[in-house]
Amino acid sequence: MSPIDLANELQTLVASTYSGDVTDPFKLYKARHSISDLCLSLLRAVQGPEEYTAILAESCQESSALNVVASLGVADHIAESPNGELTLQELSEKVKADEKYLSVVLSSLVYHGYFKEVGGFGSQVYANNDFSSLLLSEETNAKGGKSMKDAVGLSADDGAKATTRLLDAATGKAKGEAKTAANIAFDFSESLFQWMASPGNEWRGKRTAKAMVQLHGMANGGIGEDYPWEKLATPIIDIGGGIGSFQGMLLALPKNKELTFTIFDIEKTVEHAKKVWAGKPQWMQDKVSFIAGDFMKSSPNDSKIPTPAQGAGTYVIRHVLHDWDDAQVVTILKHVRNAMLGSPASTPPKLLLVEMMLNETSSRFTRTTSLQLLSLNGGITRTEGKIKQLIKEAGFTVDSVTEVRGVDLVVELSPASL
Ligand SMILES: C[S@@+](CC[C@H](N)C(=O)[O-])C[C@H]1O[C@@H](n2cnc3c(N)ncnc32)[C@H](O)[C@@H]1O
């Protein structure tokens, strides 16, 4: 399509979406998604293949610039300064980084709308704005505003370093080697999660857990409202539940306030999750309990995944399967199945998969996330068809698939007799 045709289509869609005529939240969600895709198509049409390719290849530089300012706490220092502004020289002294480097990094980010150059181009006096405020640490952002600082760290630091070895992992895999890009880049052999829980790397594990909360807030905002969570049998056992981003999101909605949860995860993550939940209001703390275990172990005795007799109501696996390869996904599902059938239950409990899926209209974010998952732990964003195949292999049947306003689908499963 020509730039004129694309611009006309875009104008029509923007006008109908933002005029207030469309009120259906699902239609609005999808329209925003289509507008983003059309903007990207228009950009490609205007720039043409050469310019678009050069800039796409250099976009790793911008990711690195985000990592530099987030790691140095540039936004935090600006926020803490008496008048909310700092000169380049002041910034350089505060963050202990070279002025030339900082000026180039900031220039690339100012172009993308992060930070304001007070007084205009070249003043080199910087203030925060809505975009750069997302790079504030949650501690500085005392008003409880949103932060994406840890998500930037996960993607633009761990993810970026790992993906520099994606080519080596791809060719190694073709030769039968099992190493992920992260294994090669950081020189470890276990899973990403074991490595991030190991001495000296716990800070990465904590950062990743916070990144999960931030990324879900961004990409799955409507999921709490769009699925009847309030009707599920409780407690909901959240397998690989991290630090409880799912619980925080659901309990924030009045309809879900009666739900109770058990967060099941590896020991280090559970330790971290307990600390995070100790800072929540008492009524929320009363809704959540914790179990440390390992879903790679087969029997409920070893894995510690609770059985229905131990009180499990519903099982949920959210954003876990996409971290693993096909064989590992089947293994995890079988181990959860072992626990679900580990004790007699009047009605067999349900398992819900909440997972990002790849389809023809999947966004740029879904596709970059798939690359990141692949680099970090050999995982992948799968199509619905592929997930259903693995579900069947693991001994489950699919009861329903629900679309929500978010990058995820909710898939309800029951254990099939093998
Ligand atoms: C991508 S995070 C998803 C966290 C959470 N479900 C969410 O949606 O925010 C994957 C989680 O799986 C956990 N995990 C990894 N290996 C595990 C294992 N062997 N047993 C239990 N949990 C594990 C990690 O510690 C991490 O919290």
CSV table of C-alpha atoms and ligand atoms in Angstrom, one decimal:
chain,number,residue,atom,x,y,z
A,1,MET,CA,0.0,0.0,0.0
A,2,SER,CA,1.2,3.5,-0.7
A,3,PRO,CA,1.8,6.0,2.1
A,4,ILE,CA,-1.3,7.9,1.1
A,5,ASP,CA,-3.6,4.8,1.2
A,6,LEU,CA,-2.1,3.9,4.6
A,7,ALA,CA,-2.4,7.4,6.0
A,8,ASN,CA,-6.1,7.5,4.8
A,9,GLU,CA,-6.8,4.1,6.5
A,10,LEU,CA,-5.0,5.3,9.6
A,11,GLN,CA,-6.9,8.6,9.8
A,12,THR,CA,-10.3,6.8,9.4
A,13,LEU,CA,-9.4,4.3,12.2
A,14,VAL,CA,-8.0,6.9,14.5
A,15,ALA,CA,-11.1,9.1,14.0
A,16,SER,CA,-13.5,6.3,14.7
A,17,THR,CA,-11.5,5.0,17.7
A,18,TYR,CA,-10.9,8.3,19.5
A,19,SER,CA,-14.2,10.1,18.7
A,20,GLY,CA,-15.9,8.4,21.6
A,21,ASP,CA,-18.3,6.5,19.2
A,22,VAL,CA,-16.8,3.2,20.0
A,23,THR,CA,-17.5,2.2,23.6
A,24,ASP,CA,-17.0,-1.6,23.5
A,25,PRO,CA,-13.7,-2.1,25.5
A,26,PHE,CA,-12.8,-5.1,23.3
A,27,LYS,CA,-13.3,-3.1,20.1
A,28,LEU,CA,-11.3,-0.2,21.5
A,29,TYR,CA,-8.4,-2.6,22.6
A,30,LYS,CA,-8.3,-4.2,19.1
A,31,ALA,CA,-8.5,-0.8,17.4
A,32,ARG,CA,-5.5,0.6,19.3
A,33,HIS,CA,-3.6,-2.5,18.3
A,34,SER,CA,-4.5,-2.0,14.6
A,35,ILE,CA,-3.5,1.7,14.9
A,36,SER,CA,0.0,0.7,16.2
A,37,ASP,CA,0.4,-1.8,13.4
A,38,LEU,CA,-0.8,0.7,10.7
A,39,CYS,CA,1.7,3.4,12.1
A,40,LEU,CA,4.5,0.9,11.7
A,41,SER,CA,3.4,0.0,8.1
A,42,LEU,CA,3.2,3.7,7.3
A,43,LEU,CA,6.7,4.2,8.7
A,44,ARG,CA,8.0,1.4,6.6
A,45,ALA,CA,6.3,2.8,3.5
A,46,VAL,CA,7.8,6.3,4.1
A,47,GLN,CA,11.3,5.2,5.0
A,48,GLY,CA,11.6,2.4,2.4
A,49,PRO,CA,13.6,-0.9,2.8
A,50,GLU,CA,17.1,0.6,3.1
A,51,GLU,CA,16.5,3.2,5.7
A,52,TYR,CA,14.1,0.9,7.7
A,53,THR,CA,16.6,-1.9,7.7
A,54,ALA,CA,19.5,0.4,8.9
A,55,ILE,CA,17.4,1.8,11.7
A,56,LEU,CA,16.1,-1.7,12.8
A,57,ALA,CA,19.6,-3.0,12.9
A,58,GLU,CA,20.7,0.0,15.0
A,59,SER,CA,17.7,-0.2,17.4
A,60,CYS,CA,19.9,-2.3,19.8
A,61,GLN,CA,21.8,1.0,20.4
A,62,GLU,CA,18.6,2.6,21.7
A,63,SER,CA,17.8,-0.4,23.9
A,64,SER,CA,21.3,0.0,25.3
A,65,ALA,CA,20.8,3.7,25.9
A,66,LEU,CA,17.6,2.9,27.9
A,67,ASN,CA,19.7,0.4,29.9
A,68,VAL,CA,22.4,3.1,30.6
A,69,VAL,CA,20.0,5.7,32.0
A,70,ALA,CA,18.0,3.1,33.9
A,71,SER,CA,21.0,1.5,35.5
A,72,LEU,CA,22.6,4.9,36.4
A,73,GLY,CA,19.4,6.1,37.9
A,74,VAL,CA,19.4,9.3,35.8
A,75,ALA,CA,15.6,9.8,36.2
A,76,ASP,CA,15.9,9.3,40.0
A,77,HIS,CA,18.7,11.9,40.3
A,78,ILE,CA,16.7,14.4,38.3
A,79,ALA,CA,13.6,13.7,40.4
A,80,GLU,CA,15.6,14.2,43.6
A,81,SER,CA,17.2,17.5,42.6
A,82,PRO,CA,15.7,20.7,44.2
A,83,ASN,CA,14.0,22.1,41.1
A,84,GLY,CA,13.6,18.8,39.1
A,85,GLU,CA,16.3,19.8,36.6
A,86,LEU,CA,19.9,18.9,36.2
A,87,THR,CA,22.6,20.1,33.8
A,88,LEU,CA,24.6,17.5,31.9
A,89,GLN,CA,27.6,18.3,34.1
A,90,GLU,CA,25.6,17.9,37.3
A,91,LEU,CA,24.2,14.6,36.0
A,92,SER,CA,27.6,13.4,35.1
A,93,GLU,CA,28.9,14.1,38.6
A,94,LYS,CA,26.0,12.5,40.3
A,95,VAL,CA,25.8,9.3,38.3
A,96,LYS,CA,29.6,9.1,37.8
A,97,ALA,CA,29.5,8.7,34.1
A,98,ASP,CA,31.3,10.5,31.3
A,99,GLU,CA,29.6,13.7,29.9
A,100,LYS,CA,30.1,12.8,26.3
A,101,TYR,CA,28.6,9.3,26.7
A,102,LEU,CA,25.7,10.7,28.7
A,103,SER,CA,24.9,13.4,26.1
A,104,VAL,CA,24.8,10.9,23.2
A,105,VAL,CA,22.6,8.5,25.3
A,106,LEU,CA,20.3,11.3,26.4
A,107,SER,CA,20.0,12.8,22.9
A,108,SER,CA,18.8,9.4,21.5
A,109,LEU,CA,16.2,9.1,24.2
A,110,VAL,CA,15.1,12.7,24.0
A,111,TYR,CA,14.3,12.0,20.4
A,112,HIS,CA,12.0,9.2,21.5
A,113,GLY,CA,10.2,11.5,24.0
A,114,TYR,CA,12.1,10.5,27.2
A,115,PHE,CA,13.2,13.5,29.3
A,116,LYS,CA,12.7,17.1,28.4
A,117,GLU,CA,15.6,19.3,27.4
A,118,VAL,CA,14.6,22.4,29.3
A,119,GLY,CA,14.9,25.6,27.1
A,120,GLY,CA,15.1,23.5,23.9
A,121,PHE,CA,17.6,21.6,21.8
A,122,GLY,CA,21.2,21.9,23.0
A,123,SER,CA,20.5,23.4,26.4
A,124,GLN,CA,21.7,20.1,28.0
A,125,VAL,CA,19.5,20.8,31.0
A,126,TYR,CA,17.2,17.8,31.6
A,127,ALA,CA,13.9,17.4,33.4
A,128,ASN,CA,11.7,14.3,33.7
A,129,ASN,CA,8.4,13.8,31.8
A,130,ASP,CA,5.8,11.1,31.6
A,131,PHE,CA,8.1,8.8,29.6
A,132,SER,CA,11.3,9.2,31.7
A,133,SER,CA,9.3,8.9,34.9
A,134,LEU,CA,8.8,5.3,34.0
A,135,LEU,CA,12.5,4.8,34.5
A,136,LEU,CA,12.3,5.9,38.2
A,137,SER,CA,12.8,3.2,40.7
A,138,GLU,CA,9.7,2.3,42.6
A,139,GLU,CA,11.5,3.6,45.8
A,140,THR,CA,11.9,7.1,44.3
A,141,ASN,CA,8.5,7.0,42.8
A,142,ALA,CA,6.9,7.4,46.3
A,143,LYS,CA,3.6,8.4,44.9
A,144,GLY,CA,3.2,4.9,43.6
A,145,GLY,CA,3.4,5.9,40.0
A,146,LYS,CA,4.2,3.2,37.4
A,147,SER,CA,7.8,2.1,36.9
A,148,MET,CA,9.2,0.0,34.0
A,149,LYS,CA,12.8,0.2,35.3
A,150,ASP,CA,13.1,-3.5,36.1
A,151,ALA,CA,11.5,-4.4,32.8
A,152,VAL,CA,14.1,-2.3,31.0
A,153,GLY,CA,16.8,-4.1,33.0
A,154,LEU,CA,15.5,-7.5,32.1
A,155,SER,CA,15.2,-6.7,28.4
A,156,ALA,CA,17.9,-4.2,27.8
A,157,ASP,CA,20.6,-5.7,30.1
A,158,ASP,CA,20.0,-9.5,30.6
A,159,GLY,CA,18.0,-10.0,27.4
A,160,ALA,CA,20.3,-7.8,25.3
A,161,LYS,CA,23.5,-9.6,26.5
A,162,ALA,CA,21.9,-13.0,26.0
A,163,THR,CA,20.7,-12.2,22.5
A,164,THR,CA,24.2,-11.3,21.3
A,165,ARG,CA,24.8,-15.1,21.3
A,166,LEU,CA,21.5,-16.1,19.6
A,167,LEU,CA,23.4,-17.0,16.4
A,168,ASP,CA,25.8,-19.2,18.3
A,169,ALA,CA,22.8,-20.9,20.2
A,170,ALA,CA,21.0,-21.4,16.9
A,171,THR,CA,23.9,-23.1,15.1
A,172,GLY,CA,24.9,-25.0,18.2
A,173,LYS,CA,21.4,-26.4,18.5
A,174,ALA,CA,21.5,-27.5,14.9
A,175,LYS,CA,24.6,-29.5,15.9
A,176,GLY,CA,22.8,-31.1,18.9
A,177,GLU,CA,24.2,-28.8,21.5
A,178,ALA,CA,21.7,-27.8,24.3
A,179,LYS,CA,23.0,-24.4,25.2
A,180,THR,CA,20.7,-21.3,25.2
A,181,ALA,CA,22.1,-17.9,24.1
A,182,ALA,CA,22.1,-16.9,27.8
A,183,ASN,CA,24.0,-20.0,28.8
A,184,ILE,CA,26.7,-19.0,26.3
A,185,ALA,CA,26.7,-15.3,27.0
A,186,PHE,CA,26.8,-15.6,30.8
A,187,ASP,CA,28.6,-19.0,31.0
A,188,PHE,CA,26.2,-21.1,33.0
A,189,SER,CA,24.6,-24.4,32.2
A,190,GLU,CA,21.4,-24.6,34.4
A,191,SER,CA,18.1,-22.9,33.7
A,192,LEU,CA,17.9,-19.1,33.7
A,193,PHE,CA,15.8,-19.3,36.9
A,194,GLN,CA,18.3,-21.6,38.8
A,195,TRP,CA,21.1,-19.3,37.7
A,196,MET,CA,19.2,-16.2,38.8
A,197,ALA,CA,18.6,-17.8,42.2
A,198,SER,CA,22.3,-18.7,42.6
A,199,PRO,CA,24.7,-16.8,45.0
A,200,GLY,CA,25.7,-13.5,43.4
A,201,ASN,CA,22.9,-13.4,40.9
A,202,GLU,CA,19.9,-13.1,43.3
A,203,TRP,CA,19.6,-9.4,42.3
A,204,ARG,CA,18.9,-10.5,38.8
A,205,GLY,CA,16.2,-12.9,40.0
A,206,LYS,CA,14.6,-10.1,42.0
A,207,ARG,CA,14.8,-7.7,39.1
A,208,THR,CA,13.2,-10.3,36.8
A,209,ALA,CA,10.4,-10.9,39.2
A,210,LYS,CA,9.6,-7.2,39.4
A,211,ALA,CA,9.9,-6.9,35.6
A,212,MET,CA,7.1,-9.6,35.4
A,213,VAL,CA,4.8,-7.4,37.4
A,214,GLN,CA,5.6,-4.3,35.3
A,215,LEU,CA,5.3,-6.1,31.9
A,216,HIS,CA,2.0,-7.7,32.9
A,217,GLY,CA,0.6,-4.3,34.0
A,218,MET,CA,1.5,-3.0,30.6
A,219,ALA,CA,0.4,-5.9,28.4
A,220,ASN,CA,-2.4,-7.6,30.2
A,221,GLY,CA,-4.3,-4.8,31.9
A,222,GLY,CA,-7.8,-6.1,31.0
A,223,ILE,CA,-7.4,-9.8,32.0
A,224,GLY,CA,-8.7,-9.4,35.6
A,225,GLU,CA,-12.1,-8.1,34.3
A,226,ASP,CA,-12.4,-10.2,31.2
A,227,TYR,CA,-12.4,-13.7,32.7
A,228,PRO,CA,-14.8,-15.0,35.5
A,229,TRP,CA,-12.0,-15.6,38.0
A,230,GLU,CA,-14.4,-15.0,40.9
A,231,LYS,CA,-16.2,-18.3,40.0
A,232,LEU,CA,-13.2,-20.5,40.4
A,233,ALA,CA,-12.8,-23.0,43.2
A,234,THR,CA,-10.2,-21.8,45.7
A,235,PRO,CA,-7.5,-21.7,46.7
A,236,ILE,CA,-6.0,-21.1,43.2
A,237,ILE,CA,-2.6,-22.8,43.1
A,238,ASP,CA,-0.4,-20.5,40.9
A,239,ILE,CA,2.3,-22.7,39.5
A,240,GLY,CA,5.5,-20.7,39.0
A,241,GLY,CA,3.6,-17.7,40.4
A,242,GLY,CA,6.7,-15.5,40.9
A,243,ILE,CA,6.2,-12.7,43.4
A,244,GLY,CA,2.4,-12.7,42.9
A,245,SER,CA,1.8,-10.2,40.1
A,246,PHE,CA,-1.3,-12.2,39.1
A,247,GLN,CA,-2.7,-12.1,42.7
A,248,GLY,CA,-2.0,-8.4,43.1
A,249,MET,CA,-3.8,-7.6,39.8
A,250,LEU,CA,-6.9,-9.8,40.6
A,251,LEU,CA,-7.3,-8.7,44.2
A,252,ALA,CA,-7.3,-5.0,43.0
A,253,LEU,CA,-10.7,-5.7,41.5
A,254,PRO,CA,-13.7,-5.9,43.9
A,255,LYS,CA,-15.3,-8.9,42.1
A,256,ASN,CA,-12.2,-11.0,42.9
A,257,LYS,CA,-11.8,-10.0,46.6
A,258,GLU,CA,-13.0,-13.4,47.9
A,259,LEU,CA,-10.4,-15.4,46.0
A,260,THR,CA,-7.6,-17.1,47.9
A,261,PHE,CA,-4.3,-18.2,46.4
A,262,THR,CA,-1.2,-20.3,46.9
A,263,ILE,CA,1.9,-19.1,45.1
A,264,PHE,CA,4.1,-22.1,44.2
A,265,ASP,CA,7.6,-21.4,43.0
A,266,ILE,CA,11.3,-22.2,43.6
A,267,GLU,CA,12.6,-21.5,47.1
A,268,LYS,CA,14.5,-18.2,46.3
A,269,THR,CA,11.5,-16.7,44.5
A,270,VAL,CA,9.2,-17.7,47.3
A,271,GLU,CA,11.5,-16.1,49.8
A,272,HIS,CA,11.4,-12.9,47.7
A,273,ALA,CA,7.6,-13.1,47.2
A,274,LYS,CA,7.0,-13.4,51.0
A,275,LYS,CA,9.0,-10.2,51.6
A,276,VAL,CA,7.0,-8.4,48.9
A,277,TRP,CA,3.7,-9.6,50.3
A,278,ALA,CA,4.7,-8.6,53.9
A,279,GLY,CA,4.5,-5.0,52.6
A,280,LYS,CA,0.8,-5.4,51.4
A,281,PRO,CA,-2.3,-4.5,53.4
A,282,GLN,CA,-3.2,-7.3,55.9
A,283,TRP,CA,-6.4,-8.3,54.1
A,284,MET,CA,-4.4,-9.0,50.9
A,285,GLN,CA,-1.8,-10.9,52.9
A,286,ASP,CA,-4.6,-13.1,54.4
A,287,LYS,CA,-5.6,-14.2,50.9
A,288,VAL,CA,-2.2,-15.6,49.8
A,289,SER,CA,0.0,-18.4,51.1
A,290,PHE,CA,3.2,-19.8,49.6
A,291,ILE,CA,4.8,-23.2,48.8
A,292,ALA,CA,8.4,-23.7,47.7
A,293,GLY,CA,8.9,-26.6,45.3
A,294,ASP,CA,10.1,-27.7,41.8
A,295,PHE,CA,7.7,-28.4,38.9
A,296,MET,CA,10.5,-30.4,37.2
A,297,LYS,CA,10.0,-33.2,39.8
A,298,SER,CA,7.5,-35.8,38.9
A,299,SER,CA,5.6,-36.9,42.0
A,300,PRO,CA,3.6,-34.5,44.2
A,301,ASN,CA,5.8,-35.7,47.2
A,302,ASP,CA,8.9,-34.5,45.4
A,303,SER,CA,7.6,-31.5,43.5
A,304,LYS,CA,5.5,-30.3,46.5
A,305,ILE,CA,2.7,-29.2,44.1
A,306,PRO,CA,-0.4,-29.5,46.3
A,307,THR,CA,-3.0,-32.1,45.6
A,308,PRO,CA,-6.8,-31.5,45.9
A,309,ALA,CA,-6.7,-33.4,49.2
A,310,GLN,CA,-4.2,-30.7,50.4
A,311,GLY,CA,-6.7,-28.1,49.5
A,312,ALA,CA,-6.0,-27.2,45.9
A,313,GLY,CA,-9.1,-25.8,44.2
A,314,THR,CA,-7.9,-24.6,40.8
A,315,TYR,CA,-4.5,-24.7,39.2
A,316,VAL,CA,-3.2,-21.8,37.1
A,317,ILE,CA,0.0,-21.6,35.0
A,318,ARG,CA,0.6,-18.1,33.8
A,319,HIS,CA,3.5,-17.1,31.6
A,320,VAL,CA,5.6,-20.1,32.5
A,321,LEU,CA,5.3,-22.5,29.6
A,322,HIS,CA,6.7,-20.0,27.2
A,323,ASP,CA,10.0,-20.1,29.1
A,324,TRP,CA,10.6,-23.7,28.2
A,325,ASP,CA,11.1,-26.0,25.1
A,326,ASP,CA,8.4,-28.4,23.9
A,327,ALA,CA,9.7,-31.4,25.8
A,328,GLN,CA,10.0,-29.4,29.0
A,329,VAL,CA,6.5,-28.0,28.6
A,330,VAL,CA,5.0,-31.5,28.4
A,331,THR,CA,7.1,-32.5,31.4
A,332,ILE,CA,5.8,-29.6,33.5
A,333,LEU,CA,2.2,-30.2,32.5
A,334,LYS,CA,2.5,-33.9,33.3
A,335,HIS,CA,3.9,-33.1,36.7
A,336,VAL,CA,1.0,-30.7,37.5
A,337,ARG,CA,-1.4,-33.4,36.2
A,338,ASN,CA,0.2,-35.9,38.7
A,339,ALA,CA,-0.6,-33.5,41.5
A,340,MET,CA,-4.1,-32.8,40.2
A,341,LEU,CA,-4.8,-36.6,40.2
A,342,GLY,CA,-2.7,-37.3,43.2
A,343,SER,CA,-5.7,-37.6,45.5
A,344,PRO,CA,-9.3,-38.3,44.9
A,345,ALA,CA,-11.5,-35.2,44.4
A,346,SER,CA,-15.3,-35.1,44.0
A,347,THR,CA,-14.9,-33.1,40.8
A,348,PRO,CA,-11.5,-33.1,39.0
A,349,PRO,CA,-9.9,-29.7,39.4
A,350,LYS,CA,-9.4,-27.4,36.5
A,351,LEU,CA,-6.1,-26.2,35.1
A,352,LEU,CA,-6.0,-22.8,33.5
A,353,LEU,CA,-3.2,-21.8,31.2
A,354,VAL,CA,-2.7,-18.1,30.8
A,355,GLU,CA,-0.3,-17.7,28.0
A,356,MET,CA,0.8,-15.3,25.3
A,357,MET,CA,0.0,-16.8,21.8
A,358,LEU,CA,1.4,-16.1,18.4
A,359,ASN,CA,-1.0,-15.5,15.6
A,360,GLU,CA,-1.1,-13.6,12.3
A,361,THR,CA,-2.0,-10.3,13.9
A,362,SER,CA,0.3,-10.6,16.9
A,363,SER,CA,2.0,-7.4,17.8
A,364,ARG,CA,5.7,-6.4,17.6
A,365,PHE,CA,5.8,-6.9,21.4
A,366,THR,CA,4.7,-10.5,21.2
A,367,ARG,CA,7.3,-11.2,18.6
A,368,THR,CA,10.2,-9.4,20.3
A,369,THR,CA,9.2,-11.2,23.5
A,370,SER,CA,9.5,-14.5,21.7
A,371,LEU,CA,13.0,-13.6,20.7
A,372,GLN,CA,13.8,-12.7,24.3
A,373,LEU,CA,12.3,-15.9,25.7
A,374,LEU,CA,14.4,-17.9,23.2
A,375,SER,CA,17.6,-16.1,24.1
A,376,LEU,CA,17.1,-16.3,27.9
A,377,ASN,CA,15.9,-19.8,28.4
A,378,GLY,CA,15.2,-21.5,25.0
A,379,GLY,CA,11.4,-20.8,25.4
A,380,ILE,CA,9.1,-19.4,22.7
A,381,THR,CA,5.7,-17.8,22.2
A,382,ARG,CA,3.7,-20.6,20.6
A,383,THR,CA,0.7,-20.7,18.4
A,384,GLU,CA,-2.6,-21.9,19.8
A,385,GLY,CA,-2.4,-25.0,17.6
A,386,LYS,CA,1.1,-25.9,19.0
A,387,ILE,CA,0.0,-25.3,22.6
A,388,LYS,CA,-3.0,-27.6,22.1
A,389,GLN,CA,-0.7,-30.3,20.7
A,390,LEU,CA,1.5,-30.2,23.8
A,391,ILE,CA,-1.6,-30.1,26.1
A,392,LYS,CA,-2.8,-33.3,24.5
A,393,GLU,CA,0.6,-35.0,24.7
A,394,ALA,CA,0.6,-34.2,28.5
A,395,GLY,CA,-2.8,-35.8,29.0
A,396,PHE,CA,-5.2,-32.9,29.1
A,397,THR,CA,-8.3,-31.9,27.1
A,398,VAL,CA,-9.1,-28.3,26.3
A,399,ASP,CA,-12.5,-27.2,27.6
A,400,SER,CA,-12.5,-23.6,26.5
A,401,VAL,CA,-10.3,-20.7,25.1
A,402,THR,CA,-11.1,-17.2,26.2
A,403,GLU,CA,-9.9,-14.0,24.6
A,404,VAL,CA,-9.1,-11.1,27.0
A,405,ARG,CA,-7.9,-7.6,26.5
A,406,GLY,CA,-4.2,-8.4,26.7
A,407,VAL,CA,-1.6,-10.4,24.9
A,408,ASP,CA,-2.7,-13.6,26.6
A,409,LEU,CA,-5.4,-16.2,26.1
A,410,VAL,CA,-7.0,-18.1,29.0
A,411,VAL,CA,-7.2,-21.9,28.2
A,412,GLU,CA,-9.2,-24.1,30.5
A,413,LEU,CA,-8.0,-27.7,30.7
A,414,SER,CA,-9.2,-30.9,32.4
A,415,PRO,CA,-7.0,-34.0,32.9
A,416,ALA,CA,-7.9,-36.6,30.3
A,417,SER,CA,-7.7,-40.3,31.1
A,418,LEU,CA,-4.5,-41.5,29.4
B,1,LIG,C1,8.2,-15.8,33.7
B,1,LIG,S1,8.0,-16.1,35.4
B,1,LIG,C2,6.2,-16.0,35.6
B,1,LIG,C3,5.8,-15.6,36.9
B,1,LIG,C4,4.3,-15.4,37.2
B,1,LIG,N1,3.6,-16.6,36.8
B,1,LIG,C5,3.7,-14.2,36.4
B,1,LIG,O1,2.9,-14.4,35.6
B,1,LIG,O2,4.1,-13.1,36.8
B,1,LIG,C6,8.3,-17.8,35.6
B,1,LIG,C7,8.3,-18.3,37.0
B,1,LIG,O3,8.6,-19.7,37.0
B,1,LIG,C8,9.4,-20.0,38.1
B,1,LIG,N2,10.1,-21.3,38.0
B,1,LIG,C9,11.1,-21.6,37.2
B,1,LIG,N3,11.5,-22.8,37.3
B,1,LIG,C10,10.7,-23.4,38.3
B,1,LIG,C11,10.6,-24.7,38.8
B,1,LIG,N4,11.5,-25.7,38.5
B,1,LIG,N5,9.7,-24.9,39.8
B,1,LIG,C12,8.8,-23.9,40.1
B,1,LIG,N6,8.8,-22.7,39.6
B,1,LIG,C13,9.8,-22.4,38.7
B,1,LIG,C14,10.3,-18.9,38.2
B,1,LIG,O4,11.0,-18.8,39.5
B,1,LIG,C15,9.4,-17.7,37.8
B,1,LIG,O5,8.8,-17.1,39.0
